[in-house]
Amino acid sequence: AGRYEHYSDVGDTESGKISTRYQIVDGLAVRGSISNGFRAPNLQQEYYSSSIPNYIFVNGIGNILGNAYVAPPGSTIARLFGAQALKPEESVDATIGFVAEPIDGLHATVDAYGIKINNRIVQSGTITGALVNTLLLANGLQPGSVAYYMNGVDTTTRGIDISADYLTELGG
């Protein structure tokens, strides 16, 4: 299978999947697939912002009322702290497994899988400190902390799924 998509914010993408199943003997088959995926940043990740009052400690002054900001990645304040435009998350996954029916009514499967996601979108850590306060004040904001969404991590997930069921008739 194949798919082409166009996103006005992040461009074009092509994705696909190849899947196969081969029956070795009656009651035993092997199956597998490989595919790639694409997930564009959602509206919340690109445009969400908040400002929550929060007490912070400022050297030489003590505790003062400031703000904990979550800034959109494209905003001036987030860019001051290194934010860049969000890129799409891209993934590749593969599976291989066996399907068996060793006796009538008993179905069993064993599937191993791996999923690799690049450019995963996460929220940055909370950025604080004297330089943060200076930059916030210079931009007409209260001192405090800043966070934003970013393409922060690449992840890999691996696992094995095992399932079995037995179908029997218990009566009318």
mmCIF file of C-alpha atoms in Angstrom:
data_model
loop_
_atom_site.group_PDB
_atom_site.id
_atom_site.type_symbol
_atom_site.label_atom_id
_atom_site.label_comp_id
_atom_site.label_asym_id
_atom_site.label_seq_id
_atom_site.Cartn_x
_atom_site.Cartn_y
_atom_site.Cartn_z
ATOM 1 C CA ALA A 1 0.000 0.000 0.000
ATOM 2 C CA GLY A 2 1.156 3.528 -0.603
ATOM 3 C CA ARG A 3 -0.003 6.983 0.354
ATOM 4 C CA TYR A 4 0.849 10.555 -0.603
ATOM 5 C CA GLU A 5 -0.161 13.535 1.556
ATOM 6 C CA HIS A 6 0.368 17.272 1.376
ATOM 7 C CA TYR A 7 0.421 19.392 4.539
ATOM 8 C CA SER A 8 0.264 23.163 4.120
ATOM 9 C CA ASP A 9 2.555 23.717 7.142
ATOM 10 C CA VAL A 10 5.196 20.993 6.747
ATOM 11 C CA GLY A 11 5.154 19.868 3.117
ATOM 12 C CA ASP A 12 4.649 16.569 1.333
ATOM 13 C CA THR A 13 5.111 13.020 2.494
ATOM 14 C CA GLU A 14 4.987 9.560 1.000
ATOM 15 C CA SER A 15 4.391 6.527 3.163
ATOM 16 C CA GLY A 16 3.884 2.862 2.462
ATOM 17 C CA LYS A 17 3.550 -0.623 3.821
ATOM 18 C CA ILE A 18 4.554 -4.043 2.560
ATOM 19 C CA SER A 19 2.975 -7.031 4.263
ATOM 20 C CA THR A 20 3.118 -10.745 3.585
ATOM 21 C CA ARG A 21 1.944 -14.066 4.997
ATOM 22 C CA TYR A 22 3.187 -17.506 4.022
ATOM 23 C CA GLN A 23 1.520 -20.728 5.115
ATOM 24 C CA ILE A 24 4.276 -23.247 5.824
ATOM 25 C CA VAL A 25 1.948 -26.206 6.495
ATOM 26 C CA ASP A 26 -1.693 -26.535 7.504
ATOM 27 C CA GLY A 27 -2.072 -24.802 10.859
ATOM 28 C CA LEU A 28 1.256 -22.889 10.752
ATOM 29 C CA ALA A 29 2.068 -19.625 8.963
ATOM 30 C CA VAL A 30 4.702 -16.917 9.144
ATOM 31 C CA ARG A 31 3.866 -13.262 8.577
ATOM 32 C CA GLY A 32 5.701 -9.971 8.459
ATOM 33 C CA SER A 33 5.458 -6.343 7.481
ATOM 34 C CA ILE A 34 7.524 -3.188 7.168
ATOM 35 C CA SER A 35 6.146 0.330 6.894
ATOM 36 C CA ASN A 36 6.934 3.967 7.417
ATOM 37 C CA GLY A 37 4.796 6.686 8.929
ATOM 38 C CA PHE A 38 4.512 10.435 9.260
ATOM 39 C CA ARG A 39 2.779 12.629 11.836
ATOM 40 C CA ALA A 40 2.574 16.363 11.337
ATOM 41 C CA PRO A 41 2.714 18.594 14.440
ATOM 42 C CA ASN A 42 -0.776 19.234 15.802
ATOM 43 C CA LEU A 43 -2.251 22.658 16.506
ATOM 44 C CA GLN A 44 -1.599 22.477 20.258
ATOM 45 C CA GLN A 45 2.073 21.669 19.750
ATOM 46 C CA GLU A 46 2.541 24.548 17.308
ATOM 47 C CA TYR A 47 0.388 27.259 18.878
ATOM 48 C CA TYR A 48 -0.361 26.457 22.549
ATOM 49 C CA SER A 49 0.670 29.079 25.074
ATOM 50 C CA SER A 50 0.034 29.626 28.761
ATOM 51 C CA SER A 51 1.179 31.853 31.562
ATOM 52 C CA ILE A 52 0.684 30.646 35.122
ATOM 53 C CA PRO A 53 1.575 32.832 38.126
ATOM 54 C CA ASN A 54 4.360 31.223 40.120
ATOM 55 C CA TYR A 55 6.678 32.312 42.922
ATOM 56 C CA ILE A 56 10.325 32.240 41.886
ATOM 57 C CA PHE A 57 13.569 32.965 43.726
ATOM 58 C CA VAL A 58 15.682 35.851 42.430
ATOM 59 C CA ASN A 59 19.192 36.281 43.852
ATOM 60 C CA GLY A 60 19.511 39.368 46.010
ATOM 61 C CA ILE A 61 15.738 39.871 46.151
ATOM 62 C CA GLY A 62 14.173 36.626 47.393
ATOM 63 C CA ASN A 63 10.845 35.128 46.353
ATOM 64 C CA ILE A 64 8.831 37.230 43.926
ATOM 65 C CA LEU A 65 5.702 36.592 41.908
ATOM 66 C CA GLY A 66 6.626 35.603 38.367
ATOM 67 C CA ASN A 67 5.179 33.447 35.608
ATOM 68 C CA ALA A 68 5.725 29.963 34.263
ATOM 69 C CA TYR A 69 5.393 30.444 30.486
ATOM 70 C CA VAL A 70 4.714 27.780 27.875
ATOM 71 C CA ALA A 71 5.432 29.536 24.598
ATOM 72 C CA PRO A 72 4.614 28.476 21.018
ATOM 73 C CA PRO A 73 7.807 27.376 19.219
ATOM 74 C CA GLY A 74 7.430 30.178 16.654
ATOM 75 C CA SER A 75 7.067 32.935 19.256
ATOM 76 C CA THR A 76 9.757 35.508 19.938
ATOM 77 C CA ILE A 77 10.181 34.366 23.523
ATOM 78 C CA ALA A 78 10.609 30.674 22.631
ATOM 79 C CA ARG A 79 13.087 31.537 19.864
ATOM 80 C CA LEU A 80 15.183 33.480 22.413
ATOM 81 C CA PHE A 81 15.725 30.137 24.134
ATOM 82 C CA GLY A 82 16.530 28.122 21.000
ATOM 83 C CA ALA A 83 13.108 27.002 19.762
ATOM 84 C CA GLN A 84 12.854 26.105 16.081
ATOM 85 C CA ALA A 85 9.905 25.387 13.812
ATOM 86 C CA LEU A 86 8.515 21.925 14.470
ATOM 87 C CA LYS A 87 9.261 19.174 11.966
ATOM 88 C CA PRO A 88 7.026 16.146 11.414
ATOM 89 C CA GLU A 89 7.636 12.953 13.343
ATOM 90 C CA GLU A 90 8.715 10.131 11.024
ATOM 91 C CA SER A 91 8.643 6.442 11.842
ATOM 92 C CA VAL A 92 9.684 3.060 10.507
ATOM 93 C CA ASP A 93 8.273 -0.150 11.923
ATOM 94 C CA ALA A 94 8.745 -3.825 11.226
ATOM 95 C CA THR A 95 7.060 -6.997 12.485
ATOM 96 C CA ILE A 96 7.612 -10.704 12.067
ATOM 97 C CA GLY A 97 5.549 -13.446 13.593
ATOM 98 C CA PHE A 98 3.953 -16.864 13.535
ATOM 99 C CA VAL A 99 0.309 -17.915 13.498
ATOM 100 C CA ALA A 100 -0.548 -21.437 14.574
ATOM 101 C CA GLU A 101 -3.632 -23.610 15.024
ATOM 102 C CA PRO A 102 -2.055 -26.773 16.448
ATOM 103 C CA ILE A 103 -5.457 -28.320 17.284
ATOM 104 C CA ASP A 104 -9.002 -27.428 16.275
ATOM 105 C CA GLY A 105 -10.157 -24.326 18.141
ATOM 106 C CA LEU A 106 -6.751 -23.318 19.555
ATOM 107 C CA HIS A 107 -5.231 -20.236 17.892
ATOM 108 C CA ALA A 108 -1.829 -18.875 18.928
ATOM 109 C CA THR A 109 0.280 -15.985 17.641
ATOM 110 C CA VAL A 110 3.765 -14.747 18.408
ATOM 111 C CA ASP A 111 4.815 -11.411 16.893
ATOM 112 C CA ALA A 112 8.045 -9.471 17.384
ATOM 113 C CA TYR A 113 8.017 -5.787 16.491
ATOM 114 C CA GLY A 114 10.242 -2.730 16.388
ATOM 115 C CA ILE A 115 9.228 0.912 15.972
ATOM 116 C CA LYS A 116 11.698 3.765 15.413
ATOM 117 C CA ILE A 117 10.361 7.338 15.675
ATOM 118 C CA ASN A 118 12.582 10.278 14.681
ATOM 119 C CA ASN A 119 11.947 13.910 15.638
ATOM 120 C CA ARG A 120 9.446 13.020 18.363
ATOM 121 C CA ILE A 121 7.682 16.135 19.648
ATOM 122 C CA VAL A 122 8.030 16.707 23.398
ATOM 123 C CA GLN A 123 7.871 19.666 25.732
ATOM 124 C CA SER A 124 11.254 21.120 26.641
ATOM 125 C CA GLY A 125 12.371 21.138 30.216
ATOM 126 C CA THR A 126 11.631 24.183 32.325
ATOM 127 C CA ILE A 127 14.247 26.847 31.597
ATOM 128 C CA THR A 128 15.033 29.114 34.568
ATOM 129 C CA GLY A 129 17.784 31.328 35.922
ATOM 130 C CA ALA A 130 19.102 34.866 35.968
ATOM 131 C CA LEU A 131 19.613 35.062 32.183
ATOM 132 C CA VAL A 132 16.033 33.828 31.644
ATOM 133 C CA ASN A 133 14.699 36.568 33.921
ATOM 134 C CA THR A 134 16.799 39.204 32.148
ATOM 135 C CA LEU A 135 15.506 38.132 28.716
ATOM 136 C CA LEU A 136 11.897 37.970 29.921
ATOM 137 C CA LEU A 137 12.070 41.432 31.493
ATOM 138 C CA ALA A 138 13.760 42.856 28.361
ATOM 139 C CA ASN A 139 10.777 41.572 26.332
ATOM 140 C CA GLY A 140 8.152 43.131 28.594
ATOM 141 C CA LEU A 141 7.329 39.944 30.485
ATOM 142 C CA GLN A 142 7.502 39.065 34.162
ATOM 143 C CA PRO A 143 10.468 36.990 35.328
ATOM 144 C CA GLY A 144 9.893 33.273 35.662
ATOM 145 C CA SER A 145 10.457 30.168 33.589
ATOM 146 C CA VAL A 146 9.958 29.168 29.947
ATOM 147 C CA ALA A 147 9.104 25.899 28.189
ATOM 148 C CA TYR A 148 8.087 25.105 24.595
ATOM 149 C CA TYR A 149 7.418 22.141 22.309
ATOM 150 C CA MET A 150 10.329 20.824 20.283
ATOM 151 C CA ASN A 151 11.530 17.869 18.202
ATOM 152 C CA GLY A 152 13.456 16.629 21.196
ATOM 153 C CA VAL A 153 13.983 12.882 21.021
ATOM 154 C CA ASP A 154 14.303 9.847 18.805
ATOM 155 C CA THR A 155 12.734 6.716 20.306
ATOM 156 C CA THR A 156 12.901 3.007 19.637
ATOM 157 C CA THR A 157 10.340 0.539 20.934
ATOM 158 C CA ARG A 158 10.776 -3.231 20.679
ATOM 159 C CA GLY A 159 8.611 -5.998 21.969
ATOM 160 C CA ILE A 160 6.945 -9.336 21.560
ATOM 161 C CA ASP A 161 3.200 -9.982 21.585
ATOM 162 C CA ILE A 162 2.034 -13.489 22.452
ATOM 163 C CA SER A 163 -1.617 -14.446 22.364
ATOM 164 C CA ALA A 164 -3.664 -17.612 22.460
ATOM 165 C CA ASP A 165 -7.362 -18.364 22.467
ATOM 166 C CA TYR A 166 -9.420 -21.492 22.475
ATOM 167 C CA LEU A 167 -12.876 -21.523 20.924
ATOM 168 C CA THR A 168 -15.361 -24.012 22.231
ATOM 169 C CA GLU A 169 -19.126 -24.317 22.141
ATOM 170 C CA LEU A 170 -20.796 -24.366 25.556
ATOM 171 C CA GLY A 171 -24.293 -25.011 24.306
ATOM 172 C CA GLY A 172 -27.224 -23.272 22.580
#
